[in-house]
């Protein structure tokens, strides 16, 4: 477990994860995901530490992933718990990831606990993504509920949490403190400018206690995925300002 966690996070304890698991549920092809292998290769060259991928692509693109970490997403299109863990191990994954729906679906919370137990038994890091109330409850995205949801997911046995940015570093710090395990934030919908995209990430990393990002849409929907990753790498691993990150991306 320790060796795999170090592999995912790297020597500075931070993680730049490119999320490409959307192919398991998106209802239309997106160029950056049609060109899945190229998006991976460009991201690796730009400094990505890890990828989030469904099992099918995790197997298919092993060449492109190179020495980066691959965390297999088993939210959908994959068997849960023991079968998913065995499959992830069989393909050489560095971790496993699943959704959790605190305050909405007890079965999913219990499934998360089962998955955590199975993964822990074989030393496979488990990344849980709590979505309080489920996707329909956008009213449940307050900092307090995000913090509570993160803790529920951590209490199922997750080793890391991927969750929403609360919108400001102070309340994000409370999420991180309450979760008790490393927290990374997701990217969300496509932003109009790089400044708008990098700004909150810079805050979360430098003042919110967040140790990484899992970004999908803002990378693979960009005309220049490698550039977006380069800017993220500058913020996460080179202490760059937002302005420097924007320059690095261009
Ligand atoms: O696995 C998906 C994550 O939510 C990150 O992707 P996103 O940047 O599109 O939100």
PDB file of C-alpha atoms and ligand atoms in Angstrom:
ATOM      1  CA  UNK A   1       0.000   0.000   0.000  1.00  0.00           C
ATOM      2  CA  UNK A   2       2.738   2.472   0.971  1.00  0.00           C
ATOM      3  CA  UNK A   3       4.751   1.765  -2.155  1.00  0.00           C
ATOM      4  CA  UNK A   4       1.725   2.225  -4.384  1.00  0.00           C
ATOM      5  CA  UNK A   5       0.672   5.430  -2.621  1.00  0.00           C
ATOM      6  CA  UNK A   6       4.189   6.820  -3.142  1.00  0.00           C
ATOM      7  CA  UNK A   7       4.033   5.840  -6.780  1.00  0.00           C
ATOM      8  CA  UNK A   8       0.710   7.683  -7.236  1.00  0.00           C
ATOM      9  CA  UNK A   9       1.745  10.822  -5.346  1.00  0.00           C
ATOM     10  CA  UNK A  10       5.382  11.207  -6.258  1.00  0.00           C
ATOM     11  CA  UNK A  11       8.225  12.567  -4.169  1.00  0.00           C
ATOM     12  CA  UNK A  12       6.608  15.901  -3.251  1.00  0.00           C
ATOM     13  CA  UNK A  13       3.411  14.230  -2.076  1.00  0.00           C
ATOM     14  CA  UNK A  14       1.297  15.859  -4.772  1.00  0.00           C
ATOM     15  CA  UNK A  15      -0.705  14.284  -7.551  1.00  0.00           C
ATOM     16  CA  UNK A  16      -1.599  15.530 -11.001  1.00  0.00           C
ATOM     17  CA  UNK A  17      -4.203  13.059 -12.179  1.00  0.00           C
ATOM     18  CA  UNK A  18      -5.771  13.215 -15.641  1.00  0.00           C
ATOM     19  CA  UNK A  19      -9.318  11.887 -15.435  1.00  0.00           C
ATOM     20  CA  UNK A  20     -10.290   9.955 -18.542  1.00  0.00           C
ATOM     21  CA  UNK A  21     -12.953   7.663 -17.135  1.00  0.00           C
ATOM     22  CA  UNK A  22     -15.779   9.686 -18.680  1.00  0.00           C
ATOM     23  CA  UNK A  23     -15.777   7.269 -21.648  1.00  0.00           C
ATOM     24  CA  UNK A  24     -17.653   4.831 -19.415  1.00  0.00           C
ATOM     25  CA  UNK A  25     -20.710   7.088 -19.310  1.00  0.00           C
ATOM     26  CA  UNK A  26     -20.547  10.015 -21.804  1.00  0.00           C
ATOM     27  CA  UNK A  27     -23.343   9.901 -24.372  1.00  0.00           C
ATOM     28  CA  UNK A  28     -21.298  11.259 -27.246  1.00  0.00           C
ATOM     29  CA  UNK A  29     -17.698  10.972 -28.418  1.00  0.00           C
ATOM     30  CA  UNK A  30     -15.460  13.954 -27.593  1.00  0.00           C
ATOM     31  CA  UNK A  31     -12.378  14.572 -29.753  1.00  0.00           C
ATOM     32  CA  UNK A  32      -9.924  14.437 -26.855  1.00  0.00           C
ATOM     33  CA  UNK A  33     -11.324  11.060 -25.847  1.00  0.00           C
ATOM     34  CA  UNK A  34     -11.643   9.736 -29.391  1.00  0.00           C
ATOM     35  CA  UNK A  35      -7.905  10.434 -29.554  1.00  0.00           C
ATOM     36  CA  UNK A  36      -7.500   8.708 -26.200  1.00  0.00           C
ATOM     37  CA  UNK A  37      -3.944   7.493 -26.768  1.00  0.00           C
ATOM     38  CA  UNK A  38      -2.706  10.883 -27.955  1.00  0.00           C
ATOM     39  CA  UNK A  39      -4.299  12.688 -25.006  1.00  0.00           C
ATOM     40  CA  UNK A  40      -2.507  10.273 -22.683  1.00  0.00           C
ATOM     41  CA  UNK A  41       0.842  10.674 -24.472  1.00  0.00           C
ATOM     42  CA  UNK A  42       0.582  14.471 -24.506  1.00  0.00           C
ATOM     43  CA  UNK A  43      -0.340  14.487 -20.809  1.00  0.00           C
ATOM     44  CA  UNK A  44       2.525  12.178 -19.864  1.00  0.00           C
ATOM     45  CA  UNK A  45       4.963  14.403 -21.748  1.00  0.00           C
ATOM     46  CA  UNK A  46       3.538  17.453 -19.943  1.00  0.00           C
ATOM     47  CA  UNK A  47       4.020  15.969 -16.475  1.00  0.00           C
ATOM     48  CA  UNK A  48       0.910  13.972 -15.539  1.00  0.00           C
ATOM     49  CA  UNK A  49       1.538  11.733 -12.528  1.00  0.00           C
ATOM     50  CA  UNK A  50      -1.506   9.538 -12.811  1.00  0.00           C
ATOM     51  CA  UNK A  51      -4.548   8.707 -14.885  1.00  0.00           C
ATOM     52  CA  UNK A  52      -8.062   7.719 -14.012  1.00  0.00           C
ATOM     53  CA  UNK A  53      -9.302   5.228 -16.552  1.00  0.00           C
ATOM     54  CA  UNK A  54     -11.996   2.587 -16.976  1.00  0.00           C
ATOM     55  CA  UNK A  55     -10.716  -0.980 -17.042  1.00  0.00           C
ATOM     56  CA  UNK A  56     -11.071  -1.345 -20.821  1.00  0.00           C
ATOM     57  CA  UNK A  57      -8.866   1.633 -21.637  1.00  0.00           C
ATOM     58  CA  UNK A  58      -6.484   0.886 -18.790  1.00  0.00           C
ATOM     59  CA  UNK A  59      -5.703  -2.395 -20.546  1.00  0.00           C
ATOM     60  CA  UNK A  60      -5.712  -1.026 -24.072  1.00  0.00           C
ATOM     61  CA  UNK A  61      -3.418   1.980 -23.582  1.00  0.00           C
ATOM     62  CA  UNK A  62      -0.688   0.460 -21.444  1.00  0.00           C
ATOM     63  CA  UNK A  63       2.012   1.666 -23.864  1.00  0.00           C
ATOM     64  CA  UNK A  64       0.830   5.281 -23.766  1.00  0.00           C
ATOM     65  CA  UNK A  65       0.533   5.354 -19.960  1.00  0.00           C
ATOM     66  CA  UNK A  66       4.220   4.489 -19.764  1.00  0.00           C
ATOM     67  CA  UNK A  67       5.444   4.736 -16.181  1.00  0.00           C
ATOM     68  CA  UNK A  68       2.572   6.945 -14.986  1.00  0.00           C
ATOM     69  CA  UNK A  69       0.189   5.585 -12.392  1.00  0.00           C
ATOM     70  CA  UNK A  70      -3.143   4.207 -13.489  1.00  0.00           C
ATOM     71  CA  UNK A  71      -6.077   4.249 -11.110  1.00  0.00           C
ATOM     72  CA  UNK A  72      -8.888   2.109 -12.434  1.00  0.00           C
ATOM     73  CA  UNK A  73     -12.342   3.578 -12.171  1.00  0.00           C
ATOM     74  CA  UNK A  74     -14.938   0.926 -11.368  1.00  0.00           C
ATOM     75  CA  UNK A  75     -18.013   3.103 -10.937  1.00  0.00           C
ATOM     76  CA  UNK A  76     -19.656   1.595 -13.948  1.00  0.00           C
ATOM     77  CA  UNK A  77     -19.076  -1.146 -16.495  1.00  0.00           C
ATOM     78  CA  UNK A  78     -17.055  -3.219 -14.070  1.00  0.00           C
ATOM     79  CA  UNK A  79     -17.813  -5.778 -11.401  1.00  0.00           C
ATOM     80  CA  UNK A  80     -17.702  -4.462  -7.881  1.00  0.00           C
ATOM     81  CA  UNK A  81     -15.642  -5.404  -4.835  1.00  0.00           C
ATOM     82  CA  UNK A  82     -13.567  -8.568  -5.024  1.00  0.00           C
ATOM     83  CA  UNK A  83     -13.902  -9.055  -8.785  1.00  0.00           C
ATOM     84  CA  UNK A  84     -12.998  -5.432  -9.466  1.00  0.00           C
ATOM     85  CA  UNK A  85      -9.988  -5.552  -7.172  1.00  0.00           C
ATOM     86  CA  UNK A  86      -8.743  -8.787  -8.715  1.00  0.00           C
ATOM     87  CA  UNK A  87      -9.152  -7.356 -12.190  1.00  0.00           C
ATOM     88  CA  UNK A  88      -7.360  -4.124 -11.267  1.00  0.00           C
ATOM     89  CA  UNK A  89      -4.459  -6.099  -9.853  1.00  0.00           C
ATOM     90  CA  UNK A  90      -4.364  -8.350 -12.905  1.00  0.00           C
ATOM     91  CA  UNK A  91      -3.873  -5.403 -15.233  1.00  0.00           C
ATOM     92  CA  UNK A  92      -1.220  -3.837 -13.011  1.00  0.00           C
ATOM     93  CA  UNK A  93      -3.262  -0.888 -11.759  1.00  0.00           C
ATOM     94  CA  UNK A  94      -1.806   1.317  -9.031  1.00  0.00           C
ATOM     95  CA  UNK A  95      -5.145   2.039  -7.421  1.00  0.00           C
ATOM     96  CA  UNK A  96      -8.892   1.740  -7.707  1.00  0.00           C
ATOM     97  CA  UNK A  97     -11.576   4.425  -7.660  1.00  0.00           C
ATOM     98  CA  UNK A  98     -15.319   4.430  -7.043  1.00  0.00           C
ATOM     99  CA  UNK A  99     -18.174   6.828  -6.359  1.00  0.00           C
ATOM    100  CA  UNK A 100     -19.968   7.037  -3.006  1.00  0.00           C
ATOM    101  CA  UNK A 101     -23.312   8.733  -2.419  1.00  0.00           C
ATOM    102  CA  UNK A 102     -23.469   9.839   1.218  1.00  0.00           C
ATOM    103  CA  UNK A 103     -26.894  10.899   2.514  1.00  0.00           C
ATOM    104  CA  UNK A 104     -28.581   9.325  -0.516  1.00  0.00           C
ATOM    105  CA  UNK A 105     -27.757   5.704  -1.116  1.00  0.00           C
ATOM    106  CA  UNK A 106     -26.769   3.458   1.771  1.00  0.00           C
ATOM    107  CA  UNK A 107     -26.111   0.553  -0.598  1.00  0.00           C
ATOM    108  CA  UNK A 108     -23.408   2.520  -2.390  1.00  0.00           C
ATOM    109  CA  UNK A 109     -21.870   3.551   0.896  1.00  0.00           C
ATOM    110  CA  UNK A 110     -21.808  -0.087   1.964  1.00  0.00           C
ATOM    111  CA  UNK A 111     -20.384  -1.120  -1.400  1.00  0.00           C
ATOM    112  CA  UNK A 112     -17.649   1.425  -0.876  1.00  0.00           C
ATOM    113  CA  UNK A 113     -16.833  -0.188   2.457  1.00  0.00           C
ATOM    114  CA  UNK A 114     -16.725  -3.616   0.800  1.00  0.00           C
ATOM    115  CA  UNK A 115     -14.460  -2.330  -1.953  1.00  0.00           C
ATOM    116  CA  UNK A 116     -12.193  -0.612   0.590  1.00  0.00           C
ATOM    117  CA  UNK A 117     -11.866  -3.854   2.548  1.00  0.00           C
ATOM    118  CA  UNK A 118     -11.023  -5.881  -0.551  1.00  0.00           C
ATOM    119  CA  UNK A 119      -8.534  -3.308  -1.802  1.00  0.00           C
ATOM    120  CA  UNK A 120      -6.884  -2.932   1.588  1.00  0.00           C
ATOM    121  CA  UNK A 121      -6.437  -6.691   1.891  1.00  0.00           C
ATOM    122  CA  UNK A 122      -4.176  -6.683  -1.170  1.00  0.00           C
ATOM    123  CA  UNK A 123      -2.524  -3.305  -0.606  1.00  0.00           C
ATOM    124  CA  UNK A 124      -4.314  -1.504  -3.433  1.00  0.00           C
ATOM    125  CA  UNK A 125      -4.983   2.202  -2.728  1.00  0.00           C
ATOM    126  CA  UNK A 126      -8.666   3.120  -2.912  1.00  0.00           C
ATOM    127  CA  UNK A 127      -9.788   6.567  -4.073  1.00  0.00           C
ATOM    128  CA  UNK A 128     -13.419   7.351  -3.198  1.00  0.00           C
ATOM    129  CA  UNK A 129     -15.441  10.161  -4.742  1.00  0.00           C
ATOM    130  CA  UNK A 130     -18.294  11.208  -2.474  1.00  0.00           C
ATOM    131  CA  UNK A 131     -21.207  12.978  -4.145  1.00  0.00           C
ATOM    132  CA  UNK A 132     -23.471  14.002  -1.250  1.00  0.00           C
ATOM    133  CA  UNK A 133     -27.117  13.345  -2.045  1.00  0.00           C
ATOM    134  CA  UNK A 134     -26.230  12.000  -5.496  1.00  0.00           C
ATOM    135  CA  UNK A 135     -25.837  13.974  -8.722  1.00  0.00           C
ATOM    136  CA  UNK A 136     -29.352  15.427  -8.673  1.00  0.00           C
ATOM    137  CA  UNK A 137     -28.853  17.212  -5.327  1.00  0.00           C
ATOM    138  CA  UNK A 138     -26.860  20.252  -6.354  1.00  0.00           C
ATOM    139  CA  UNK A 139     -28.174  21.918  -3.184  1.00  0.00           C
ATOM    140  CA  UNK A 140     -25.894  19.543  -1.266  1.00  0.00           C
ATOM    141  CA  UNK A 141     -22.668  21.186  -2.396  1.00  0.00           C
ATOM    142  CA  UNK A 142     -22.178  23.465   0.581  1.00  0.00           C
ATOM    143  CA  UNK A 143     -18.750  23.353   2.247  1.00  0.00           C
ATOM    144  CA  UNK A 144     -20.226  21.727   5.336  1.00  0.00           C
ATOM    145  CA  UNK A 145     -21.950  18.960   3.394  1.00  0.00           C
ATOM    146  CA  UNK A 146     -18.901  18.432   1.166  1.00  0.00           C
ATOM    147  CA  UNK A 147     -16.829  18.020   4.345  1.00  0.00           C
ATOM    148  CA  UNK A 148     -19.333  15.623   5.882  1.00  0.00           C
ATOM    149  CA  UNK A 149     -19.522  13.623   2.649  1.00  0.00           C
ATOM    150  CA  UNK A 150     -15.754  13.378   2.450  1.00  0.00           C
ATOM    151  CA  UNK A 151     -15.649  12.036   5.990  1.00  0.00           C
ATOM    152  CA  UNK A 152     -18.355   9.469   5.290  1.00  0.00           C
ATOM    153  CA  UNK A 153     -16.329   8.231   2.315  1.00  0.00           C
ATOM    154  CA  UNK A 154     -13.157   8.148   4.406  1.00  0.00           C
ATOM    155  CA  UNK A 155     -15.002   6.169   7.075  1.00  0.00           C
ATOM    156  CA  UNK A 156     -15.788   3.453   4.542  1.00  0.00           C
ATOM    157  CA  UNK A 157     -12.026   2.875   4.470  1.00  0.00           C
ATOM    158  CA  UNK A 158     -10.934   4.989   1.497  1.00  0.00           C
ATOM    159  CA  UNK A 159      -7.250   5.914   1.358  1.00  0.00           C
ATOM    160  CA  UNK A 160      -7.860   9.134  -0.592  1.00  0.00           C
ATOM    161  CA  UNK A 161     -10.827  11.341  -1.413  1.00  0.00           C
ATOM    162  CA  UNK A 162     -11.652  13.129  -4.636  1.00  0.00           C
ATOM    163  CA  UNK A 163     -14.239  15.821  -4.152  1.00  0.00           C
ATOM    164  CA  UNK A 164     -15.548  19.244  -5.140  1.00  0.00           C
ATOM    165  CA  UNK A 165     -13.694  22.447  -4.452  1.00  0.00           C
ATOM    166  CA  UNK A 166     -15.762  24.363  -1.918  1.00  0.00           C
ATOM    167  CA  UNK A 167     -15.034  27.703  -3.575  1.00  0.00           C
ATOM    168  CA  UNK A 168     -12.592  29.123  -1.039  1.00  0.00           C
ATOM    169  CA  UNK A 169      -9.415  27.891   0.588  1.00  0.00           C
ATOM    170  CA  UNK A 170     -10.570  28.332   4.196  1.00  0.00           C
ATOM    171  CA  UNK A 171     -13.622  26.114   3.896  1.00  0.00           C
ATOM    172  CA  UNK A 172     -11.621  23.673   1.773  1.00  0.00           C
ATOM    173  CA  UNK A 173      -9.107  23.371   4.589  1.00  0.00           C
ATOM    174  CA  UNK A 174     -11.973  22.316   6.838  1.00  0.00           C
ATOM    175  CA  UNK A 175     -12.925  19.574   4.359  1.00  0.00           C
ATOM    176  CA  UNK A 176      -9.311  18.362   4.314  1.00  0.00           C
ATOM    177  CA  UNK A 177      -8.977  18.458   8.096  1.00  0.00           C
ATOM    178  CA  UNK A 178     -12.246  16.618   8.620  1.00  0.00           C
ATOM    179  CA  UNK A 179     -11.642  13.990   5.917  1.00  0.00           C
ATOM    180  CA  UNK A 180      -8.463  12.845   7.635  1.00  0.00           C
ATOM    181  CA  UNK A 181      -7.029  11.267   4.453  1.00  0.00           C
ATOM    182  CA  UNK A 182      -5.405  12.995   1.447  1.00  0.00           C
ATOM    183  CA  UNK A 183      -7.911  15.037  -0.559  1.00  0.00           C
ATOM    184  CA  UNK A 184      -7.776  15.893  -4.249  1.00  0.00           C
ATOM    185  CA  UNK A 185     -10.248  18.068  -6.120  1.00  0.00           C
ATOM    186  CA  UNK A 186     -12.013  17.483  -9.412  1.00  0.00           C
ATOM    187  CA  UNK A 187     -11.956  19.914 -12.302  1.00  0.00           C
ATOM    188  CA  UNK A 188     -15.639  20.265 -13.204  1.00  0.00           C
ATOM    189  CA  UNK A 189     -17.169  21.907 -16.257  1.00  0.00           C
ATOM    190  CA  UNK A 190     -15.063  23.503 -18.995  1.00  0.00           C
ATOM    191  CA  UNK A 191     -13.892  26.987 -18.004  1.00  0.00           C
ATOM    192  CA  UNK A 192     -13.694  29.901 -20.445  1.00  0.00           C
ATOM    193  CA  UNK A 193     -10.116  30.872 -19.644  1.00  0.00           C
ATOM    194  CA  UNK A 194      -7.021  29.249 -18.184  1.00  0.00           C
ATOM    195  CA  UNK A 195      -6.958  31.916 -15.451  1.00  0.00           C
ATOM    196  CA  UNK A 196     -10.478  30.931 -14.387  1.00  0.00           C
ATOM    197  CA  UNK A 197      -9.472  27.276 -14.386  1.00  0.00           C
ATOM    198  CA  UNK A 198      -6.092  27.549 -12.633  1.00  0.00           C
ATOM    199  CA  UNK A 199      -7.098  30.179 -10.040  1.00  0.00           C
ATOM    200  CA  UNK A 200      -9.210  27.972  -7.736  1.00  0.00           C
ATOM    201  CA  UNK A 201      -6.743  25.090  -8.112  1.00  0.00           C
ATOM    202  CA  UNK A 202      -3.876  27.358  -7.057  1.00  0.00           C
ATOM    203  CA  UNK A 203      -5.871  28.436  -3.979  1.00  0.00           C
ATOM    204  CA  UNK A 204      -6.839  24.883  -3.081  1.00  0.00           C
ATOM    205  CA  UNK A 205      -3.265  23.620  -3.370  1.00  0.00           C
ATOM    206  CA  UNK A 206      -1.473  26.535  -1.759  1.00  0.00           C
ATOM    207  CA  UNK A 207      -3.943  27.420   0.994  1.00  0.00           C
ATOM    208  CA  UNK A 208      -6.633  24.746   1.169  1.00  0.00           C
ATOM    209  CA  UNK A 209      -4.544  21.715   2.135  1.00  0.00           C
ATOM    210  CA  UNK A 210      -5.466  19.863  -1.037  1.00  0.00           C
ATOM    211  CA  UNK A 211      -2.704  17.551  -2.324  1.00  0.00           C
ATOM    212  CA  UNK A 212      -3.744  17.093  -5.912  1.00  0.00           C
ATOM    213  CA  UNK A 213      -6.232  17.348  -8.707  1.00  0.00           C
ATOM    214  CA  UNK A 214      -8.156  14.933 -10.902  1.00  0.00           C
ATOM    215  CA  UNK A 215      -8.981  16.930 -14.007  1.00  0.00           C
ATOM    216  CA  UNK A 216     -10.763  15.629 -17.069  1.00  0.00           C
ATOM    217  CA  UNK A 217     -13.016  17.950 -19.061  1.00  0.00           C
ATOM    218  CA  UNK A 218     -10.714  20.981 -18.927  1.00  0.00           C
ATOM    219  CA  UNK A 219      -7.893  18.844 -20.346  1.00  0.00           C
ATOM    220  CA  UNK A 220      -9.443  16.642 -23.002  1.00  0.00           C
ATOM    221  CA  UNK A 221     -11.951  19.237 -24.253  1.00  0.00           C
ATOM    222  CA  UNK A 222      -9.091  21.695 -24.798  1.00  0.00           C
ATOM    223  CA  UNK A 223      -7.428  22.151 -28.179  1.00  0.00           C
ATOM    224  CA  UNK A 224      -4.130  21.815 -26.333  1.00  0.00           C
ATOM    225  CA  UNK A 225      -4.432  19.104 -23.642  1.00  0.00           C
ATOM    226  CA  UNK A 226      -0.670  18.933 -23.135  1.00  0.00           C
ATOM    227  CA  UNK A 227      -0.525  22.674 -22.507  1.00  0.00           C
ATOM    228  CA  UNK A 228      -3.261  22.539 -19.863  1.00  0.00           C
ATOM    229  CA  UNK A 229      -1.401  19.715 -18.111  1.00  0.00           C
ATOM    230  CA  UNK A 230       1.871  21.666 -18.306  1.00  0.00           C
ATOM    231  CA  UNK A 231       0.257  24.551 -16.475  1.00  0.00           C
ATOM    232  CA  UNK A 232      -1.144  22.213 -13.818  1.00  0.00           C
ATOM    233  CA  UNK A 233       2.280  20.646 -13.412  1.00  0.00           C
ATOM    234  CA  UNK A 234       3.759  24.097 -12.860  1.00  0.00           C
ATOM    235  CA  UNK A 235       1.243  24.843 -10.072  1.00  0.00           C
ATOM    236  CA  UNK A 236       1.471  21.451  -8.407  1.00  0.00           C
ATOM    237  CA  UNK A 237       5.150  20.664  -8.707  1.00  0.00           C
ATOM    238  CA  UNK A 238       6.973  23.920  -9.434  1.00  0.00           C
ATOM    239  CA  UNK A 239       5.224  26.370  -7.097  1.00  0.00           C
ATOM    240  CA  UNK A 240       4.176  28.491 -10.066  1.00  0.00           C
ATOM    241  CA  UNK A 241       1.752  31.382  -9.813  1.00  0.00           C
ATOM    242  CA  UNK A 242      -1.432  31.333 -11.873  1.00  0.00           C
ATOM    243  CA  UNK A 243       0.199  33.752 -14.308  1.00  0.00           C
ATOM    244  CA  UNK A 244       3.246  31.491 -14.675  1.00  0.00           C
ATOM    245  CA  UNK A 245       0.992  28.474 -15.153  1.00  0.00           C
ATOM    246  CA  UNK A 246      -0.901  30.242 -17.931  1.00  0.00           C
ATOM    247  CA  UNK A 247       2.408  31.059 -19.640  1.00  0.00           C
ATOM    248  CA  UNK A 248       3.561  27.450 -19.252  1.00  0.00           C
ATOM    249  CA  UNK A 249       0.352  26.263 -20.893  1.00  0.00           C
ATOM    250  CA  UNK A 250       0.822  28.337 -24.044  1.00  0.00           C
TER     251      UNK A 250
HETATM  252  O1  LIG B   1     -13.490  11.487 -12.928  1.00  0.00           O
HETATM  253  C1  LIG B   1     -13.851  12.592 -13.216  1.00  0.00           C
HETATM  254  C2  LIG B   1     -13.558  13.767 -12.381  1.00  0.00           C
HETATM  255  O2  LIG B   1     -14.738  14.362 -11.909  1.00  0.00           O
HETATM  256  C3  LIG B   1     -12.667  14.749 -13.003  1.00  0.00           C
HETATM  257  O3  LIG B   1     -13.157  15.109 -14.241  1.00  0.00           O
HETATM  258  P1  LIG B   1     -13.674  16.569 -14.522  1.00  0.00           P
HETATM  259  O4  LIG B   1     -12.476  17.459 -14.518  1.00  0.00           O
HETATM  260  O5  LIG B   1     -14.286  16.456 -15.871  1.00  0.00           O
HETATM  261  O6  LIG B   1     -14.622  16.930 -13.431  1.00  0.00           O
END
